CSV table of C-alpha atoms and ligand atoms in Angstrom, one decimal:
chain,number,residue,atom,x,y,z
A,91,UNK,CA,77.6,93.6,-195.4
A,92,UNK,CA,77.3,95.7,-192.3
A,93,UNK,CA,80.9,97.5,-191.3
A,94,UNK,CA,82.3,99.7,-188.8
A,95,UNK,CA,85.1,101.5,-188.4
A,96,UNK,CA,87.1,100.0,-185.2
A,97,UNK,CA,88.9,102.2,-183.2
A,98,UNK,CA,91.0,99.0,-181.8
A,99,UNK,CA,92.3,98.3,-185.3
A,100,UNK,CA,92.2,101.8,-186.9
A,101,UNK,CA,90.4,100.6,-189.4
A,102,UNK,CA,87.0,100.1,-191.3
A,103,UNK,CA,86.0,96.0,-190.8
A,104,UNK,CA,83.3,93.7,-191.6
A,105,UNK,CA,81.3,93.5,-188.3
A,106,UNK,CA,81.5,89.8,-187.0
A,107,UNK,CA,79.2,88.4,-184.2
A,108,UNK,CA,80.7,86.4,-181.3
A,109,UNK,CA,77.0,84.3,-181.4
A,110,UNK,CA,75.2,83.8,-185.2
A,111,UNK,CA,71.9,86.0,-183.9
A,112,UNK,CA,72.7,88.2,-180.9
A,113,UNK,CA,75.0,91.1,-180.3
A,114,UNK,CA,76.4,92.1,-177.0
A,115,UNK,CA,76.8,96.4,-176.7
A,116,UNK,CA,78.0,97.9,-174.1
A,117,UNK,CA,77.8,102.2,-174.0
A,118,UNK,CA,79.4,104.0,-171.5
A,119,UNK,CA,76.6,105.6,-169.7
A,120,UNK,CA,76.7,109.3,-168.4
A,121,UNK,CA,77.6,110.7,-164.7
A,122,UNK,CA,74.0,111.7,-163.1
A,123,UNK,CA,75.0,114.6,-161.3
A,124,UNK,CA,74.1,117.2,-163.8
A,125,UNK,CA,71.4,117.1,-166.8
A,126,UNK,CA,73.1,116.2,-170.0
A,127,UNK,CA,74.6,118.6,-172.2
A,128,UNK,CA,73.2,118.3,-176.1
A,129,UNK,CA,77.0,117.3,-176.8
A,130,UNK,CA,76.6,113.7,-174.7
A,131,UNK,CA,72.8,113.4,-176.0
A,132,UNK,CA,74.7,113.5,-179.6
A,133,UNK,CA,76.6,110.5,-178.5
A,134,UNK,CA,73.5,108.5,-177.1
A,135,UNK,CA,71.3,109.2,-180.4
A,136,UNK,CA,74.8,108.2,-182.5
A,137,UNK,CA,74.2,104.5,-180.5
A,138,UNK,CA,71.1,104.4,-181.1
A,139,UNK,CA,71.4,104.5,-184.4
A,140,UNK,CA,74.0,101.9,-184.1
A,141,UNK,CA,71.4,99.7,-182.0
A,142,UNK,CA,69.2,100.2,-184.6
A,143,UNK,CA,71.1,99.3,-187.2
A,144,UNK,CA,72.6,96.0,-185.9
A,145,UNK,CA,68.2,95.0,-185.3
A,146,UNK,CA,68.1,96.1,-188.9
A,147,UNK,CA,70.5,93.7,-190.2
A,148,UNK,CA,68.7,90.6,-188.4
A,149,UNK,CA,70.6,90.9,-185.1
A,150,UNK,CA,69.0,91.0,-181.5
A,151,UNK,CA,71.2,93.3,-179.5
A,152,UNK,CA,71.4,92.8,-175.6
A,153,UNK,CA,72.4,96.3,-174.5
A,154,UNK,CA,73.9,97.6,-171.5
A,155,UNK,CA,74.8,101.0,-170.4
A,156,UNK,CA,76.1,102.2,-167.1
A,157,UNK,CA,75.4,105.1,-164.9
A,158,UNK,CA,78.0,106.7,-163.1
A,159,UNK,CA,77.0,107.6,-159.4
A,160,UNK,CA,80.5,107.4,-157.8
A,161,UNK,CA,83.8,108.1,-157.9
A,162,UNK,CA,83.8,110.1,-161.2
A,163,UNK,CA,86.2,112.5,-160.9
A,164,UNK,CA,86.1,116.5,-162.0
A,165,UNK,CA,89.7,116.0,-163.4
A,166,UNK,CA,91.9,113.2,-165.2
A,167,UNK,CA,93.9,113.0,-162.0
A,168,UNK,CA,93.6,110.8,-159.3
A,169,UNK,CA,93.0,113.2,-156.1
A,170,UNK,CA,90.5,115.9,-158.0
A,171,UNK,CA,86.8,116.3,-156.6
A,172,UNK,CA,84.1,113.5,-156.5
A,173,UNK,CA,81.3,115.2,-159.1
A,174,UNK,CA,78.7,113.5,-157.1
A,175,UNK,CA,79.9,114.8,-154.2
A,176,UNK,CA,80.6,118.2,-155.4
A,177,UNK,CA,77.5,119.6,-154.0
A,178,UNK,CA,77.6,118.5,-150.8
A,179,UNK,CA,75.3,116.9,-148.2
A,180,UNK,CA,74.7,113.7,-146.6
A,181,UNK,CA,74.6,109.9,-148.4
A,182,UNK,CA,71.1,109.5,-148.8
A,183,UNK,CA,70.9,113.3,-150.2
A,184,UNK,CA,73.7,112.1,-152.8
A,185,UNK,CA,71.7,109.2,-153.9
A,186,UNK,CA,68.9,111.5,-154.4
A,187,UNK,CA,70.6,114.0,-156.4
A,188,UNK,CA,71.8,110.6,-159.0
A,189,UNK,CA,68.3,109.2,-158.9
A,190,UNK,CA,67.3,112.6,-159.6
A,191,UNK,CA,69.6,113.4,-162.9
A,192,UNK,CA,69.3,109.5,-163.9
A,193,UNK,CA,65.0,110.0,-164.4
A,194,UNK,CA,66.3,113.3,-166.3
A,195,UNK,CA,68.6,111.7,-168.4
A,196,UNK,CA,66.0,109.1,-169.0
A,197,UNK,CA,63.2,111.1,-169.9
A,198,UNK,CA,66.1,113.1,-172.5
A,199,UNK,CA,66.4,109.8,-174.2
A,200,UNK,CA,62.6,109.2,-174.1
A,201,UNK,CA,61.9,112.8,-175.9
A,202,UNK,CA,65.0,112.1,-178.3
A,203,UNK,CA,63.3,108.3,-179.9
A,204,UNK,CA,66.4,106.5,-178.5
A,205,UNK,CA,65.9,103.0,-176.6
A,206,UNK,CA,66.4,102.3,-173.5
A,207,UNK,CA,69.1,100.1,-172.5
A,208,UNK,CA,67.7,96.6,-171.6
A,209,UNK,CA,69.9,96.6,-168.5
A,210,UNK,CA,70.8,99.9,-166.7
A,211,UNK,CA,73.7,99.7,-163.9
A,212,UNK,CA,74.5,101.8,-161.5
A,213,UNK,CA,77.9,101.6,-159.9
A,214,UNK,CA,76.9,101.8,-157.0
A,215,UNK,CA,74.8,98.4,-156.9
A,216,UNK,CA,78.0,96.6,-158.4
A,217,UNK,CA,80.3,97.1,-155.5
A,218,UNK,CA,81.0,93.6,-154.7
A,219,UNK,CA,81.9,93.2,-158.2
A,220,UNK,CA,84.4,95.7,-158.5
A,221,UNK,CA,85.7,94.8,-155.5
A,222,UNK,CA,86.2,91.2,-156.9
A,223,UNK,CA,87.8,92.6,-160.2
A,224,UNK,CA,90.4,94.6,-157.9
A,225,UNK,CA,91.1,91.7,-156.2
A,226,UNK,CA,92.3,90.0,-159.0
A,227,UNK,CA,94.5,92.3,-160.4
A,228,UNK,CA,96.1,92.9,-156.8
A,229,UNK,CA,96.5,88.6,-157.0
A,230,UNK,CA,98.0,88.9,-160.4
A,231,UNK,CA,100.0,91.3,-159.3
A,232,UNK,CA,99.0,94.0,-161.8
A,233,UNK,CA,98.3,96.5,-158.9
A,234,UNK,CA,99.7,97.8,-156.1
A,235,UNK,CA,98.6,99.5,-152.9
A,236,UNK,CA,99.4,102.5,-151.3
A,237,UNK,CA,98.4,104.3,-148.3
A,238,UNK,CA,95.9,106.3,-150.1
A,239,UNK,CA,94.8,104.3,-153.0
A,240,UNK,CA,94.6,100.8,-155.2
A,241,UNK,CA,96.5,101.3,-158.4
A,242,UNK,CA,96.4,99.4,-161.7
A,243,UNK,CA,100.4,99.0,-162.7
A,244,UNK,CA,100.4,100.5,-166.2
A,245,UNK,CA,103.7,100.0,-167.5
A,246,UNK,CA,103.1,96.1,-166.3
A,247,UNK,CA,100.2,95.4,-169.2
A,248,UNK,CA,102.2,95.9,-172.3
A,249,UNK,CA,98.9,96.6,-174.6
A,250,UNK,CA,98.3,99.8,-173.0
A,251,UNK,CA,99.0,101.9,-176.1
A,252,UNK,CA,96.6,99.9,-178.5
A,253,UNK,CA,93.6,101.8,-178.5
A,254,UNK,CA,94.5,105.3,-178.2
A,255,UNK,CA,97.6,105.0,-179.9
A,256,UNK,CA,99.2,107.2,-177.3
A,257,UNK,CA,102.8,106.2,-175.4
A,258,UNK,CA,102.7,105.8,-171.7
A,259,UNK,CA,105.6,108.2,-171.7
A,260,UNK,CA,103.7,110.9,-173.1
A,261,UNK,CA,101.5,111.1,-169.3
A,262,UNK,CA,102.0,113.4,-166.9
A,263,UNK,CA,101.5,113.9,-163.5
A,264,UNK,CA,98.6,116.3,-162.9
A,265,UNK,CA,100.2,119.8,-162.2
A,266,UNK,CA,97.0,121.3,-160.6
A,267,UNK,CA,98.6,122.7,-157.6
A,268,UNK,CA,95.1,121.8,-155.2
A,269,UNK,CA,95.8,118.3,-156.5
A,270,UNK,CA,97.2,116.1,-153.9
A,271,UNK,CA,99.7,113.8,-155.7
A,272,UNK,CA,100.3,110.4,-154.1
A,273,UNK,CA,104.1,110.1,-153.5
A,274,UNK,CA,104.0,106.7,-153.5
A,275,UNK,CA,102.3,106.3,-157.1
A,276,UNK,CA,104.7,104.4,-159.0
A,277,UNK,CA,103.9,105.9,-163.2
A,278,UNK,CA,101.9,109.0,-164.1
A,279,UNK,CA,99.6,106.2,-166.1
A,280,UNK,CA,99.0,104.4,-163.3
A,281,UNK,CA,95.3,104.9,-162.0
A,282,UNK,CA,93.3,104.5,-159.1
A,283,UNK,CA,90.8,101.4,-158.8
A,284,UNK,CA,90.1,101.7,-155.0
A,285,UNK,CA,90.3,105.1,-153.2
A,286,UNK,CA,90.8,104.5,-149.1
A,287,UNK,CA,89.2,107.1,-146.9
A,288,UNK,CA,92.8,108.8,-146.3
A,289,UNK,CA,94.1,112.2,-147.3
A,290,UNK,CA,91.7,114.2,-149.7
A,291,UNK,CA,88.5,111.8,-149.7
A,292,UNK,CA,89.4,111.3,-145.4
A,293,UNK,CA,86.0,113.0,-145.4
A,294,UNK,CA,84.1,111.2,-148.6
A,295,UNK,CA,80.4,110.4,-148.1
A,296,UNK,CA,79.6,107.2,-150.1
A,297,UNK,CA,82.0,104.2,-148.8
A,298,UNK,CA,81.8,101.3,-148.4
A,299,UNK,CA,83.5,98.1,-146.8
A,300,UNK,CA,86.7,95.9,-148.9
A,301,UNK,CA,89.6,94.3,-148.4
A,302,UNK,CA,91.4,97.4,-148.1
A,303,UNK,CA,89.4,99.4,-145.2
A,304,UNK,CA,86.3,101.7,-146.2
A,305,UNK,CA,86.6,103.6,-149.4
A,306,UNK,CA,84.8,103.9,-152.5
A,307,UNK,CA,86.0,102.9,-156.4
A,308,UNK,CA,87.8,104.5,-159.1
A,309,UNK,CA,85.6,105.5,-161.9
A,310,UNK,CA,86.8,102.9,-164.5
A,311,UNK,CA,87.0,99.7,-162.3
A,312,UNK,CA,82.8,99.9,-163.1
A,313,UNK,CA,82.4,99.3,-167.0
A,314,UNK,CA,85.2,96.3,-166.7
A,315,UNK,CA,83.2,94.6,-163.5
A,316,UNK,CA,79.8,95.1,-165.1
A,317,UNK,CA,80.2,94.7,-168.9
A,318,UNK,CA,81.6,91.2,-167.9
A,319,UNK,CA,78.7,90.8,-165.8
A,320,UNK,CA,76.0,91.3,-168.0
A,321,UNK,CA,77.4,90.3,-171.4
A,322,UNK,CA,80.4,88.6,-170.9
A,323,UNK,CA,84.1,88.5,-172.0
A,324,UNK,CA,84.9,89.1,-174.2
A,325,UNK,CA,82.1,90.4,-175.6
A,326,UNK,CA,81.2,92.5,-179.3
A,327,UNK,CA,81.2,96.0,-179.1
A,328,UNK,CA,81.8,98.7,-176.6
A,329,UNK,CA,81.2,102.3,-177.9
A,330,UNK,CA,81.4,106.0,-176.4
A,331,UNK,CA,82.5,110.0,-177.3
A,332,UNK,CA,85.9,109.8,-178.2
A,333,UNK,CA,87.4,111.7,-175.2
A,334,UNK,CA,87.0,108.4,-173.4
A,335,UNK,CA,89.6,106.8,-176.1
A,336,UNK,CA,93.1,107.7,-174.3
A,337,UNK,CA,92.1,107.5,-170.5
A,338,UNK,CA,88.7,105.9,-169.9
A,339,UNK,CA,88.4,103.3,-172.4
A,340,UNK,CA,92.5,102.3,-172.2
A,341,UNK,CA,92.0,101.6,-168.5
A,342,UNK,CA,89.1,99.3,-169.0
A,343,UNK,CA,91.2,97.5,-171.5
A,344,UNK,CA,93.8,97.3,-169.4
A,345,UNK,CA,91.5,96.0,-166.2
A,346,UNK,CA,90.1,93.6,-168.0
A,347,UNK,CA,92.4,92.0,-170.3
A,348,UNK,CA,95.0,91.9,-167.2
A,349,UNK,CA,92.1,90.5,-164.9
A,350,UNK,CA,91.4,87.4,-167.4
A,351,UNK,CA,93.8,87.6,-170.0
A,352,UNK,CA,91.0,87.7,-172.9
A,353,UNK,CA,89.9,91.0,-174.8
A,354,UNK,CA,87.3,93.2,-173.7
A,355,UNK,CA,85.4,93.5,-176.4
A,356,UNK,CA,85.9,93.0,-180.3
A,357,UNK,CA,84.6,96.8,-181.7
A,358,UNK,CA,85.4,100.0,-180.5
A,359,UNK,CA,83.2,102.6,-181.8
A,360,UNK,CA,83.5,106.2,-180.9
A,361,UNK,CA,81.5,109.4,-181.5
A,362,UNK,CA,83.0,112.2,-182.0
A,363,UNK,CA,81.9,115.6,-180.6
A,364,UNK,CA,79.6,118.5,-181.2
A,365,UNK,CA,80.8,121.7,-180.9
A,366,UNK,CA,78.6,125.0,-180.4
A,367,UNK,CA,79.9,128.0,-182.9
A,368,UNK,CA,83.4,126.1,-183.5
A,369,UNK,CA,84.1,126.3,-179.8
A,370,UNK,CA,83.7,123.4,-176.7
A,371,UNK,CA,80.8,123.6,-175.0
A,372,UNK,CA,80.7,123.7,-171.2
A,373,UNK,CA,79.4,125.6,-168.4
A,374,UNK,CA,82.7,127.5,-167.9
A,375,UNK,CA,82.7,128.4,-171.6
A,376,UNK,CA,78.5,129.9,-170.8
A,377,UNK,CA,76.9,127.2,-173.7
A,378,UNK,CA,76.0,124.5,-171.6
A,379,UNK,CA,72.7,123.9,-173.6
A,380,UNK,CA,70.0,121.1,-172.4
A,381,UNK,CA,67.3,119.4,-174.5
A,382,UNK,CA,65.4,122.2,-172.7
A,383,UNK,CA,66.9,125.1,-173.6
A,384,UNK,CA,65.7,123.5,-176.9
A,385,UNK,CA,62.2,123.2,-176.2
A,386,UNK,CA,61.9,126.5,-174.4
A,387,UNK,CA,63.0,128.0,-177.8
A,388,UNK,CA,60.0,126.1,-179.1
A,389,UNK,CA,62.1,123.3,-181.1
A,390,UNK,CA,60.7,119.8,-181.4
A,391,UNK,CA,63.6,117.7,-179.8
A,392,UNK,CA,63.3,115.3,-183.3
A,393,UNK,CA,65.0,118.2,-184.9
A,394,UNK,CA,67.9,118.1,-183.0
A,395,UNK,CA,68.3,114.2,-183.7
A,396,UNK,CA,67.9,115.3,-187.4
A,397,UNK,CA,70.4,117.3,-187.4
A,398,UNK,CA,73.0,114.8,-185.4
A,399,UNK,CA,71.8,112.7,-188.8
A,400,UNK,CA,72.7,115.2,-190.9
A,401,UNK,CA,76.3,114.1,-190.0
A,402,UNK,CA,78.7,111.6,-190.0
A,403,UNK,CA,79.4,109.9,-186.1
A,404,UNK,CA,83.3,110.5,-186.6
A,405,UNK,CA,82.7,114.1,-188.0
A,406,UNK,CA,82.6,117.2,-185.6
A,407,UNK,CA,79.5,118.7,-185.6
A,408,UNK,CA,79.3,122.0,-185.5
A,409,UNK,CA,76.2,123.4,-183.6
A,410,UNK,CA,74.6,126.8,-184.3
A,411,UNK,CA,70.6,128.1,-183.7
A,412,UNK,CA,70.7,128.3,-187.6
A,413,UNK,CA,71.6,124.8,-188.5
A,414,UNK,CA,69.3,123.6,-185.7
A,415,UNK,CA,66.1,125.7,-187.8
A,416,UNK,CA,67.0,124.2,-190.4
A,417,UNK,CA,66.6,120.9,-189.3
A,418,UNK,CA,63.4,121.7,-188.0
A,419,UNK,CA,62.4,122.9,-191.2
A,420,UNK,CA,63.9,119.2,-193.3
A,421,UNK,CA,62.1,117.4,-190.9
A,422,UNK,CA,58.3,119.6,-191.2
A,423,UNK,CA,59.0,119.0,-194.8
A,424,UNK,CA,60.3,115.0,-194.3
A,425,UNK,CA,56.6,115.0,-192.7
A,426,UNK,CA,54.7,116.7,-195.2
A,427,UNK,CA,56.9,114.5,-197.8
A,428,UNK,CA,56.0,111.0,-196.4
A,429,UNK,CA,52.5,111.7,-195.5
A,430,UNK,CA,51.8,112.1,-198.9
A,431,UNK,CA,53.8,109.3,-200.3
A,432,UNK,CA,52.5,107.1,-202.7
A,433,UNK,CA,53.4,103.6,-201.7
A,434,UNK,CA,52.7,102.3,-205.4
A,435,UNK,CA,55.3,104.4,-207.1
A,436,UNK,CA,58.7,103.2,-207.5
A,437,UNK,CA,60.3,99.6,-206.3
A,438,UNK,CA,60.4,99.3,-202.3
A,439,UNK,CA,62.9,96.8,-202.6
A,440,UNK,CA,65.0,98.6,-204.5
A,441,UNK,CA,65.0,101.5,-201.7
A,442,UNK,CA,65.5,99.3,-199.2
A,443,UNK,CA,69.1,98.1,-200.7
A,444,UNK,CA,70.1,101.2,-201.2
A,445,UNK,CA,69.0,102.5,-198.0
A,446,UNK,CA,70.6,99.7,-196.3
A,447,UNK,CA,73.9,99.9,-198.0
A,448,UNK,CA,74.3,103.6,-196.7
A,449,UNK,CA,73.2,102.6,-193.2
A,450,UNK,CA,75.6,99.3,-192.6
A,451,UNK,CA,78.1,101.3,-194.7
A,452,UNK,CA,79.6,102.3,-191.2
A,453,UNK,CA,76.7,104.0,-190.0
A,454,UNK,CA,76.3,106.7,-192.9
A,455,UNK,CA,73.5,108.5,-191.9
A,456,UNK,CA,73.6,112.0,-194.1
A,457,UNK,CA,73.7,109.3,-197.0
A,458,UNK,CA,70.8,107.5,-195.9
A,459,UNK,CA,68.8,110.5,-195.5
A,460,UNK,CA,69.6,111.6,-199.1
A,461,UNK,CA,68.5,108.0,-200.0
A,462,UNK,CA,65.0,108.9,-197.8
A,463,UNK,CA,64.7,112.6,-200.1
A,464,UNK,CA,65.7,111.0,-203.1
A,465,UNK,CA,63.1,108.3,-203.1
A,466,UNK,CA,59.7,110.0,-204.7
B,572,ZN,ZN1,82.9,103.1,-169.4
């Protein structure tokens, strides 16, 4: 019996398929205007493992994953910079710069053994589609405009709390003082779906044409236009790092389910992070480490996904050059082990069950790497 723990239900369940054979997945995908950081990698190799696991126990998996190439902004508030547009320069020069970190992010997950996504989508090809998804919510009348911006009515869809478990109360405006507030925002929760080209973003590059003059999407309208796009709604699991659980992931719920009035999607699994020597990682903090950094130090990038084996999904990892050598060193040793495994000794089967009890035991992946030593 294969089960996860779903965040929706805060709870461990028995994983049930909407169709007998296939599963739908959708993963939040990253935002290409940087390289990614070994802290997101841990969440791509934590859903690959989950991919592999649902083909393991007789499913086919139709996976999608975004890729963030506008309107992802630096902050949680509405009004902070464009990270795509951070650095400046003209459209075409943007688009460069995502293509850019998308082939990086690409070849990351190439080096690291994770699959690629059958379908990858970039917001910006889904425009229409987001613009569709607004319009519906405007219709229902679970938006509202303003003279800067499209906002989703929080306080109007009463399941906003379900996921993260956090009361709308408990929001606040963003206090930055370079942060224009809209005055004419109605909640703290509400958030934007469509920016206009007004105000702060008067001068933003990428735009493009809608109902509601040029301007260019919120981040999280994406992931509700496409997911329903490409695997339907509702559909069976939607996973990614568990900072996306109070803001990100709520406000796809909350587009969605308002939009059509059926659920997003049945599982909600989330990763949770790494952190380097007990601290966050970032580029502020001076630890932004690549998969580079790693193979400059001569480490084979298979260690590193060893080590993100070595423990649970929903347990912090904590990441040090020491722990990291020592995964290199299991793994030369897993090599040396297997190559000279005798495939007559002991039962197969018998590994197998046990092996596949750890692995559909919610993805318990230091157990099923005991299970691997244990067996010769
Ligand atoms: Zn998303």
């Amino acid at each position: 019996m294969l089960k996860f723990y779903n965040t929706l239900n805060h709870k461990t369940e028995e994983f049930k398929p909407i169709k007998a054979n296939e599963v739908g997945l959708y993963t939040c995908g990253p935002t290409v205007y940087n390289f990614a950081h070994i802290g997101n990698l841990r969440t791509y190799i934590f859903e690959d493992i989950l991919r592999r696991a649902l083909v393991f126990a007789g499913f086919k998996v139709k996976h999608v994953m975004n890729m963030t190439d506008v309107g992802h902004l630096s902050g949680d508030q509405d009004f902070a910079e464009d990270k795509m547009e951070k650095e400046g320069g003209s459209a075409a020069e943007i688009m460069a710069l995502a293509k850019k970190f998308t082939r990086a992010f690409l070849e990351d997950s190439n080096t690291l053994n994770i699959l690629q996504a059958d379908i990858i989508a970039p917001a910006t090809e889904h425009i229409p589609e987001q613009v569709d998804l607004i319009k519906i919510l405007l219709e229902k009348g679970f938006a509202y405009e303003t003279e800067l911006a499209i906002y989703f009515d929080v306080p109007k869809f009463p399941n906003y709390s379900r996921l993260s478990g956090q009361k709308i109360e408990d929001k606040k405006v963003g206090a930055r003082s370079d942060v224009v507030i809209d005055p004419n925002k109605k909640h703290p929760a509400d958030f934007a779906l469509w920016f206009k080209l007004a105000g702060r973003y008067k001068n933003h590059i990428l735009r493009w044409e809608s109902p509601w003059g040029l301007g260019f999407p919120g981040w999280h309208i994406e992931c509700s236009a496409m997911s329903r796009k490409y695997l339907g709604q509702p559909f069976d699991i939607h996973t990614g790092g568990v900072d996306h659980i109070t803001i990100h992931h709520s406000n796809e719920i909350a587009q969605s389910e308002a939009a059509f009035g059926v659920p997003l999607a049945n599982y909600w699994l989330h990763g949770e992070h790494l952190v380097v020597n007990e601290g966050r990682m970032g580029k502020s903090e001076g630890n932004f480490i690549t998969l580079s950094t790693l193979i400059e130090k001569g480490i084979n990038p298979l260690a590193f996904r060893y080590l993100v084996l070595t423990s649970h999904y929903r347990s912090k990892l904590n990441f040090t050059w020491d722990s990291l050598q020592a995964a290199q060193n299991a793994l030369n040793n897993l090599y040396e082990e297997i190559s000279s495994f005798d495939k007559a000794e002991g039962s197969a089967d018998q590994f197998e069950s046990v092996f596949r009890d750890a692995i559909n035991d919610d993805l318990n992946t230091p157990q099923a790497l005991a299970v691997v030593w244990d067996h010769h």
